[in-house]
């Protein structure tokens, strides 16, 4: 029983009822002016619904009065944009007419049903109310008191049921149009792409710095040479500073959506990566051909990150091994290749978030990337279009 009556404790039940009563103010004013033509308000709603801004107003009302508890929890299903075309305008007209009709039913029920219950009480006490034609058909008798709960339960069902029906119709007629849904989907996709990009940036820059620091610290401890230890500490310091700069830039992107990405490193800074790998013990043989400095910013920045992740994987999984790096600009494409011997004859799996990030970066630029064993070596090969 308590569960059945629970909607009486919900504020939404009463805000929905109030939402249905609002049009009755306009109807009441009109009936005071000319009660012989009660259909006029319904006709006047047609040109009113064709006004684009009316849809926005109805959407705002629906959000605040039909689903007040959902406003901070996500999409309520009501659009607050003005009508973008005739389809939206006619949907608004249909909604206004439905709201008016349901408002008439709600107003009649909330006035007549309580009055009917009172008349039943009076009739059960021997009085004969004359204002209600239904009561006039009944003879006063004490047994009529048993019928008093019926109009009250009907009132309860009408208030809750009409509220649910109104909310469902509002979501149907005031819901986002296909154009708005597509725009919302595109915005959500852009947000997810941006989050993916930031995740890749953090993985590549911070992961590279930590890998270099760990490798350098281990090598310095094993060497026992003060001069090598000093060189290793210098490399750790430089790599750490670069990582802090990358972290500050990524955090800046999170704080300021319009912040430019021009501060990101490009292939012009590749020497810093190569020197860091050499200082960590890798034997890097680099070959650069073509006008790398003329590569467009987005391609050059993503190429730098691909090279960084490839070198990080070498240091992390292969250790101090010979590494061949080839960077070539030719035929409208940037070609990146990093090869190193597989340690202990292992074949490698080609999996992992770093390798997946390399493939994602290449795909976002319309290029391709291959990662995996090749002719006895581990190879990362990326082809990025320049335009």
CSV table of C-alpha atoms in Angstrom, one decimal:
chain,number,residue,atom,x,y,z
A,1,UNK,CA,0.0,0.0,0.0
A,2,UNK,CA,2.8,2.4,0.9
A,3,UNK,CA,4.5,1.7,-2.5
A,4,UNK,CA,1.2,2.4,-4.3
A,5,UNK,CA,0.8,5.8,-2.6
A,6,UNK,CA,4.5,6.7,-2.9
A,7,UNK,CA,3.9,9.1,-5.9
A,8,UNK,CA,2.0,11.3,-3.5
A,9,UNK,CA,5.4,12.1,-1.9
A,10,UNK,CA,7.1,13.0,-5.1
A,11,UNK,CA,7.4,16.7,-6.0
A,12,UNK,CA,7.3,15.7,-9.7
A,13,UNK,CA,3.7,14.6,-9.3
A,14,UNK,CA,2.6,18.1,-8.3
A,15,UNK,CA,4.9,20.0,-10.7
A,16,UNK,CA,3.4,18.0,-13.6
A,17,UNK,CA,-0.1,18.8,-12.4
A,18,UNK,CA,0.8,22.5,-12.2
A,19,UNK,CA,2.2,22.2,-15.7
A,20,UNK,CA,-1.2,21.1,-16.9
A,21,UNK,CA,-3.0,23.8,-15.0
A,22,UNK,CA,-1.0,26.7,-16.6
A,23,UNK,CA,-2.9,26.6,-20.0
A,24,UNK,CA,-6.2,26.8,-18.0
A,25,UNK,CA,-5.4,30.3,-17.0
A,26,UNK,CA,-5.6,31.4,-20.6
A,27,UNK,CA,-8.8,29.3,-21.1
A,28,UNK,CA,-10.4,30.8,-18.0
A,29,UNK,CA,-9.7,34.4,-19.2
A,30,UNK,CA,-11.2,33.6,-22.6
A,31,UNK,CA,-14.3,32.0,-21.1
A,32,UNK,CA,-14.8,35.1,-19.0
A,33,UNK,CA,-14.8,37.1,-22.2
A,34,UNK,CA,-16.9,34.8,-24.4
A,35,UNK,CA,-18.1,31.5,-22.9
A,36,UNK,CA,-20.1,30.7,-26.0
A,37,UNK,CA,-17.0,29.9,-28.1
A,38,UNK,CA,-14.8,27.7,-25.9
A,39,UNK,CA,-13.0,26.3,-29.0
A,40,UNK,CA,-11.2,29.7,-29.7
A,41,UNK,CA,-8.2,29.0,-27.5
A,42,UNK,CA,-7.5,25.8,-29.4
A,43,UNK,CA,-7.5,27.7,-32.7
A,44,UNK,CA,-5.3,30.5,-31.4
A,45,UNK,CA,-2.7,27.9,-30.4
A,46,UNK,CA,-2.0,27.0,-34.1
A,47,UNK,CA,-0.3,30.3,-35.1
A,48,UNK,CA,1.3,30.5,-31.7
A,49,UNK,CA,3.0,27.1,-32.1
A,50,UNK,CA,4.4,28.1,-35.5
A,51,UNK,CA,6.6,30.7,-33.8
A,52,UNK,CA,10.1,29.2,-33.5
A,53,UNK,CA,10.8,30.6,-30.1
A,54,UNK,CA,7.7,29.0,-28.6
A,55,UNK,CA,9.3,25.6,-28.9
A,56,UNK,CA,12.2,26.8,-26.8
A,57,UNK,CA,9.8,28.1,-24.1
A,58,UNK,CA,7.8,24.9,-24.0
A,59,UNK,CA,11.1,22.8,-23.8
A,60,UNK,CA,12.3,24.9,-20.8
A,61,UNK,CA,8.9,24.5,-19.1
A,62,UNK,CA,9.0,20.7,-19.7
A,63,UNK,CA,12.5,20.4,-18.3
A,64,UNK,CA,11.7,22.3,-15.1
A,65,UNK,CA,8.2,21.0,-14.5
A,66,UNK,CA,7.9,17.6,-16.1
A,67,UNK,CA,11.3,16.2,-15.2
A,68,UNK,CA,12.8,18.4,-12.5
A,69,UNK,CA,14.8,15.6,-10.9
A,70,UNK,CA,16.6,14.8,-14.2
A,71,UNK,CA,18.0,18.2,-15.1
A,72,UNK,CA,21.4,17.6,-13.4
A,73,UNK,CA,21.5,13.9,-14.2
A,74,UNK,CA,21.7,13.9,-18.0
A,75,UNK,CA,19.5,14.3,-21.0
A,76,UNK,CA,15.9,14.8,-20.1
A,77,UNK,CA,14.7,14.2,-23.7
A,78,UNK,CA,13.4,17.8,-24.1
A,79,UNK,CA,14.9,20.1,-26.6
A,80,UNK,CA,15.4,23.8,-25.7
A,81,UNK,CA,16.3,24.9,-29.2
A,82,UNK,CA,13.8,27.0,-31.3
A,83,UNK,CA,12.1,25.3,-34.2
A,84,UNK,CA,14.6,24.8,-37.0
A,85,UNK,CA,12.0,23.9,-39.7
A,86,UNK,CA,8.4,23.3,-40.4
A,87,UNK,CA,8.5,19.8,-39.0
A,88,UNK,CA,9.5,21.2,-35.6
A,89,UNK,CA,6.9,23.9,-35.8
A,90,UNK,CA,4.0,21.5,-36.5
A,91,UNK,CA,5.3,19.2,-33.7
A,92,UNK,CA,5.0,22.2,-31.4
A,93,UNK,CA,1.5,22.9,-32.5
A,94,UNK,CA,0.5,19.3,-31.8
A,95,UNK,CA,2.1,19.5,-28.4
A,96,UNK,CA,0.2,22.7,-27.5
A,97,UNK,CA,-3.1,21.2,-28.5
A,98,UNK,CA,-2.4,18.0,-26.6
A,99,UNK,CA,-1.3,20.0,-23.6
A,100,UNK,CA,-4.5,22.0,-23.7
A,101,UNK,CA,-6.7,18.9,-24.0
A,102,UNK,CA,-4.9,17.2,-21.1
A,103,UNK,CA,-5.1,20.4,-19.1
A,104,UNK,CA,-8.9,20.5,-19.6
A,105,UNK,CA,-9.2,16.9,-18.4
A,106,UNK,CA,-6.9,17.5,-15.4
A,107,UNK,CA,-8.7,20.7,-14.4
A,108,UNK,CA,-12.1,19.0,-14.6
A,109,UNK,CA,-11.0,16.0,-12.7
A,110,UNK,CA,-9.2,17.9,-9.9
A,111,UNK,CA,-12.3,20.1,-9.4
A,112,UNK,CA,-15.2,17.7,-9.9
A,113,UNK,CA,-13.8,14.5,-8.2
A,114,UNK,CA,-13.2,16.1,-4.8
A,115,UNK,CA,-16.5,17.9,-5.0
A,116,UNK,CA,-18.2,14.6,-5.8
A,117,UNK,CA,-16.6,12.9,-2.8
A,118,UNK,CA,-17.9,15.7,-0.5
A,119,UNK,CA,-21.4,15.3,-2.0
A,120,UNK,CA,-21.3,11.6,-1.3
A,121,UNK,CA,-20.5,12.3,2.3
A,122,UNK,CA,-23.4,14.8,2.5
A,123,UNK,CA,-25.7,12.3,0.9
A,124,UNK,CA,-24.7,9.6,3.3
A,125,UNK,CA,-25.7,11.9,6.1
A,126,UNK,CA,-29.2,12.4,4.7
A,127,UNK,CA,-28.7,15.6,2.7
A,128,UNK,CA,-29.6,15.8,-1.0
A,129,UNK,CA,-27.0,18.0,-2.8
A,130,UNK,CA,-28.6,19.7,-5.9
A,131,UNK,CA,-25.5,20.9,-7.7
A,132,UNK,CA,-24.3,17.5,-9.0
A,133,UNK,CA,-26.5,15.6,-11.5
A,134,UNK,CA,-25.0,12.2,-10.6
A,135,UNK,CA,-25.8,12.7,-6.9
A,136,UNK,CA,-29.3,13.7,-7.9
A,137,UNK,CA,-29.8,10.1,-9.3
A,138,UNK,CA,-29.0,8.6,-5.9
A,139,UNK,CA,-31.2,8.5,-2.8
A,140,UNK,CA,-29.6,9.7,0.4
A,141,UNK,CA,-28.4,6.7,2.4
A,142,UNK,CA,-25.6,5.9,4.9
A,143,UNK,CA,-24.2,3.3,2.5
A,144,UNK,CA,-23.1,6.0,0.1
A,145,UNK,CA,-20.2,6.7,2.5
A,146,UNK,CA,-18.7,3.4,1.3
A,147,UNK,CA,-18.3,5.0,-2.2
A,148,UNK,CA,-16.3,8.1,-1.0
A,149,UNK,CA,-12.9,6.4,-1.6
A,150,UNK,CA,-13.7,5.8,-5.3
A,151,UNK,CA,-13.6,9.4,-6.5
A,152,UNK,CA,-10.5,10.0,-4.4
A,153,UNK,CA,-8.7,7.0,-5.9
A,154,UNK,CA,-9.8,8.1,-9.3
A,155,UNK,CA,-8.4,11.5,-8.6
A,156,UNK,CA,-5.1,10.0,-7.5
A,157,UNK,CA,-4.9,7.8,-10.7
A,158,UNK,CA,-5.8,10.8,-12.9
A,159,UNK,CA,-3.2,13.1,-11.4
A,160,UNK,CA,-0.4,10.5,-11.7
A,161,UNK,CA,-1.5,9.0,-15.0
A,162,UNK,CA,-2.0,12.4,-16.7
A,163,UNK,CA,1.4,13.5,-15.5
A,164,UNK,CA,3.1,10.4,-17.0
A,165,UNK,CA,1.1,10.7,-20.2
A,166,UNK,CA,2.0,14.4,-20.5
A,167,UNK,CA,5.7,13.7,-20.0
A,168,UNK,CA,5.7,11.0,-22.6
A,169,UNK,CA,3.9,13.2,-25.1
A,170,UNK,CA,6.3,16.1,-24.4
A,171,UNK,CA,9.3,13.8,-25.1
A,172,UNK,CA,7.6,12.8,-28.3
A,173,UNK,CA,6.8,16.3,-29.6
A,174,UNK,CA,9.4,18.4,-27.9
A,175,UNK,CA,12.3,15.9,-28.2
A,176,UNK,CA,15.4,16.6,-30.3
A,177,UNK,CA,14.9,16.7,-34.0
A,178,UNK,CA,17.1,14.4,-36.2
A,179,UNK,CA,19.3,17.4,-37.0
A,180,UNK,CA,19.8,18.1,-33.3
A,181,UNK,CA,20.5,14.5,-32.5
A,182,UNK,CA,23.1,14.4,-35.2
A,183,UNK,CA,24.7,17.6,-33.9
A,184,UNK,CA,24.8,16.2,-30.4
A,185,UNK,CA,26.3,13.0,-31.7
A,186,UNK,CA,29.0,14.9,-33.5
A,187,UNK,CA,29.8,16.9,-30.4
A,188,UNK,CA,30.0,13.8,-28.3
A,189,UNK,CA,32.3,12.2,-30.9
A,190,UNK,CA,34.6,15.3,-30.8
A,191,UNK,CA,34.8,15.1,-27.1
A,192,UNK,CA,35.7,11.4,-27.2
A,193,UNK,CA,38.4,12.1,-29.8
A,194,UNK,CA,39.8,14.9,-27.7
A,195,UNK,CA,39.9,12.6,-24.7
A,196,UNK,CA,41.6,9.9,-26.7
A,197,UNK,CA,44.2,12.4,-28.0
A,198,UNK,CA,45.0,13.7,-24.5
A,199,UNK,CA,45.3,10.1,-23.2
A,200,UNK,CA,47.8,9.3,-26.0
A,201,UNK,CA,49.7,12.5,-25.3
A,202,UNK,CA,50.1,11.6,-21.6
A,203,UNK,CA,50.9,8.0,-22.4
A,204,UNK,CA,53.6,8.9,-24.9
A,205,UNK,CA,55.3,11.8,-23.1
A,206,UNK,CA,55.1,10.7,-19.5
A,207,UNK,CA,55.7,7.0,-20.4
A,208,UNK,CA,58.8,8.0,-22.4
A,209,UNK,CA,60.2,10.1,-19.5
A,210,UNK,CA,59.6,7.4,-16.9
A,211,UNK,CA,61.2,4.7,-19.2
A,212,UNK,CA,64.3,6.8,-19.8
A,213,UNK,CA,64.6,7.6,-16.1
A,214,UNK,CA,64.3,4.0,-15.1
A,215,UNK,CA,66.7,2.8,-17.7
A,216,UNK,CA,69.2,5.5,-16.9
A,217,UNK,CA,69.0,4.9,-13.1
A,218,UNK,CA,69.5,1.2,-13.6
A,219,UNK,CA,72.5,1.6,-15.9
A,220,UNK,CA,74.1,4.1,-13.6
A,221,UNK,CA,73.8,1.8,-10.6
A,222,UNK,CA,75.2,-1.1,-12.6
A,223,UNK,CA,78.1,0.8,-14.1
A,224,UNK,CA,79.5,2.2,-10.8
A,225,UNK,CA,81.2,4.9,-12.8
A,226,UNK,CA,80.9,8.5,-11.3
A,227,UNK,CA,81.2,10.1,-14.7
A,228,UNK,CA,78.6,7.8,-16.3
A,229,UNK,CA,76.3,8.4,-13.2
A,230,UNK,CA,76.6,12.2,-13.7
A,231,UNK,CA,75.8,11.8,-17.4
A,232,UNK,CA,72.8,9.6,-16.5
A,233,UNK,CA,71.5,12.1,-13.9
A,234,UNK,CA,71.8,14.9,-16.5
A,235,UNK,CA,69.8,12.9,-19.0
A,236,UNK,CA,67.1,12.1,-16.4
A,237,UNK,CA,66.9,15.8,-15.5
A,238,UNK,CA,66.5,16.9,-19.1
A,239,UNK,CA,63.9,14.2,-19.8
A,240,UNK,CA,62.0,15.0,-16.7
A,241,UNK,CA,61.9,18.7,-17.6
A,242,UNK,CA,60.6,17.9,-21.0
A,243,UNK,CA,57.9,15.6,-19.5
A,244,UNK,CA,56.8,18.4,-17.1
A,245,UNK,CA,56.5,20.8,-20.1
A,246,UNK,CA,54.4,18.2,-21.9
A,247,UNK,CA,52.2,17.6,-18.8
A,248,UNK,CA,51.7,21.4,-18.3
A,249,UNK,CA,50.7,21.7,-22.0
A,250,UNK,CA,48.2,18.8,-21.8
A,251,UNK,CA,46.7,20.2,-18.6
A,252,UNK,CA,46.5,23.6,-20.3
A,253,UNK,CA,44.4,21.9,-23.0
A,254,UNK,CA,42.1,20.5,-20.4
A,255,UNK,CA,41.7,23.9,-18.7
A,256,UNK,CA,41.3,25.9,-21.9
A,257,UNK,CA,39.4,24.3,-24.7
A,258,UNK,CA,40.6,26.9,-27.3
A,259,UNK,CA,44.2,26.7,-26.4
A,260,UNK,CA,46.4,26.2,-29.5
A,261,UNK,CA,48.5,23.0,-29.9
A,262,UNK,CA,51.3,24.8,-31.6
A,263,UNK,CA,53.5,24.3,-28.5
A,264,UNK,CA,53.6,20.5,-29.0
A,265,UNK,CA,57.0,19.2,-30.2
A,266,UNK,CA,57.5,18.3,-33.9
A,267,UNK,CA,60.0,16.3,-35.9
A,268,UNK,CA,62.3,19.3,-35.8
A,269,UNK,CA,62.9,18.3,-32.2
A,270,UNK,CA,63.6,14.6,-33.1
A,271,UNK,CA,67.3,15.1,-32.2
A,272,UNK,CA,66.3,15.4,-28.6
A,273,UNK,CA,64.5,12.1,-28.7
A,274,UNK,CA,67.4,10.4,-30.4
A,275,UNK,CA,70.0,11.8,-28.0
A,276,UNK,CA,67.9,10.7,-25.1
A,277,UNK,CA,67.7,7.2,-26.4
A,278,UNK,CA,71.5,7.1,-27.0
A,279,UNK,CA,72.2,8.4,-23.5
A,280,UNK,CA,70.0,5.6,-22.1
A,281,UNK,CA,72.3,3.1,-23.8
A,282,UNK,CA,70.6,2.4,-27.1
A,283,UNK,CA,72.8,2.4,-30.2
A,284,UNK,CA,70.8,4.6,-32.5
A,285,UNK,CA,71.6,4.9,-36.2
A,286,UNK,CA,69.4,7.6,-37.6
A,287,UNK,CA,68.9,8.6,-41.2
A,288,UNK,CA,66.8,11.6,-42.1
A,289,UNK,CA,66.2,12.5,-45.8
A,290,UNK,CA,63.9,15.0,-47.4
A,291,UNK,CA,62.7,18.5,-46.2
A,292,UNK,CA,61.5,17.4,-42.8
A,293,UNK,CA,61.2,21.0,-41.6
A,294,UNK,CA,58.5,21.7,-44.2
A,295,UNK,CA,56.2,19.0,-43.0
A,296,UNK,CA,52.8,20.4,-41.9
A,297,UNK,CA,52.3,21.0,-38.2
A,298,UNK,CA,49.8,18.2,-37.5
A,299,UNK,CA,51.7,15.6,-39.4
A,300,UNK,CA,55.0,16.6,-37.9
A,301,UNK,CA,53.6,16.6,-34.3
A,302,UNK,CA,52.0,13.2,-34.7
A,303,UNK,CA,55.2,11.9,-36.4
A,304,UNK,CA,57.2,13.0,-33.4
A,305,UNK,CA,54.9,11.1,-31.0
A,306,UNK,CA,55.0,8.0,-33.1
A,307,UNK,CA,58.8,8.1,-33.1
A,308,UNK,CA,58.8,8.8,-29.3
A,309,UNK,CA,56.6,5.8,-28.6
A,310,UNK,CA,58.6,3.5,-30.8
A,311,UNK,CA,61.9,4.5,-29.1
A,312,UNK,CA,60.2,4.1,-25.6
A,313,UNK,CA,59.1,0.6,-26.5
A,314,UNK,CA,62.7,-0.2,-27.6
A,315,UNK,CA,64.1,1.0,-24.3
A,316,UNK,CA,61.4,-0.7,-22.2
A,317,UNK,CA,61.3,-4.1,-23.9
A,318,UNK,CA,64.6,-4.6,-25.7
A,319,UNK,CA,67.1,-2.6,-23.7
A,320,UNK,CA,70.5,-1.6,-25.0
A,321,UNK,CA,70.2,-2.9,-28.5
A,322,UNK,CA,71.1,-1.3,-31.9
A,323,UNK,CA,68.2,0.8,-33.3
A,324,UNK,CA,67.8,1.9,-36.8
A,325,UNK,CA,65.7,5.0,-37.3
A,326,UNK,CA,64.7,6.2,-40.8
A,327,UNK,CA,62.7,9.4,-41.4
A,328,UNK,CA,62.0,10.2,-45.0
A,329,UNK,CA,59.8,12.8,-46.8
A,330,UNK,CA,59.0,11.9,-50.4
A,331,UNK,CA,56.1,11.6,-52.8
A,332,UNK,CA,53.7,13.6,-50.7
A,333,UNK,CA,54.2,11.3,-47.6
A,334,UNK,CA,56.2,11.1,-44.4
A,335,UNK,CA,57.7,7.7,-43.8
A,336,UNK,CA,58.9,6.7,-40.3
A,337,UNK,CA,60.6,3.4,-39.5
A,338,UNK,CA,62.1,2.2,-36.3
A,339,UNK,CA,63.7,-1.3,-36.3
A,340,UNK,CA,65.6,-3.2,-33.5
A,341,UNK,CA,66.6,-6.8,-32.9
A,342,UNK,CA,64.1,-8.9,-31.0
A,343,UNK,CA,65.7,-9.8,-27.6
A,344,UNK,CA,66.3,-13.5,-26.8
A,345,UNK,CA,64.6,-14.5,-30.0
A,346,UNK,CA,61.1,-13.4,-28.8
A,347,UNK,CA,58.5,-12.8,-31.5
A,348,UNK,CA,56.5,-10.1,-29.8
A,349,UNK,CA,52.7,-9.8,-29.7
A,350,UNK,CA,52.2,-6.4,-31.4
A,351,UNK,CA,49.7,-5.5,-28.7
A,352,UNK,CA,49.6,-2.8,-26.0
A,353,UNK,CA,48.2,0.7,-25.6
A,354,UNK,CA,51.3,2.3,-27.0
A,355,UNK,CA,51.3,0.4,-30.2
A,356,UNK,CA,47.5,0.9,-30.5
A,357,UNK,CA,48.1,4.6,-30.1
A,358,UNK,CA,50.6,4.6,-32.9
A,359,UNK,CA,48.1,3.0,-35.3
A,360,UNK,CA,45.4,5.4,-34.1
A,361,UNK,CA,47.6,8.5,-34.7
A,362,UNK,CA,48.4,7.3,-38.2
A,363,UNK,CA,44.7,6.5,-39.0
A,364,UNK,CA,43.5,9.9,-37.8
A,365,UNK,CA,45.8,11.5,-40.4
A,366,UNK,CA,44.6,9.2,-43.1
A,367,UNK,CA,47.8,7.1,-43.0
A,368,UNK,CA,48.7,3.7,-41.9
A,369,UNK,CA,51.1,2.0,-39.4
A,370,UNK,CA,52.5,-1.5,-39.1
A,371,UNK,CA,53.9,-2.8,-35.8
A,372,UNK,CA,55.4,-6.3,-35.3
A,373,UNK,CA,58.1,-8.7,-36.2
A,374,UNK,CA,59.7,-8.2,-39.7
A,375,UNK,CA,62.7,-10.2,-41.0
A,376,UNK,CA,64.0,-11.1,-37.6
A,377,UNK,CA,63.6,-7.5,-36.2
A,378,UNK,CA,60.9,-5.6,-34.4
A,379,UNK,CA,59.6,-2.9,-36.8
A,380,UNK,CA,57.4,0.1,-36.4
A,381,UNK,CA,56.6,1.6,-39.8
A,382,UNK,CA,54.2,4.5,-40.4
A,383,UNK,CA,53.2,6.3,-43.6
A,384,UNK,CA,51.6,9.7,-43.1
A,385,UNK,CA,50.2,11.8,-46.0
A,386,UNK,CA,51.6,15.3,-46.0
A,387,UNK,CA,48.3,16.9,-47.1
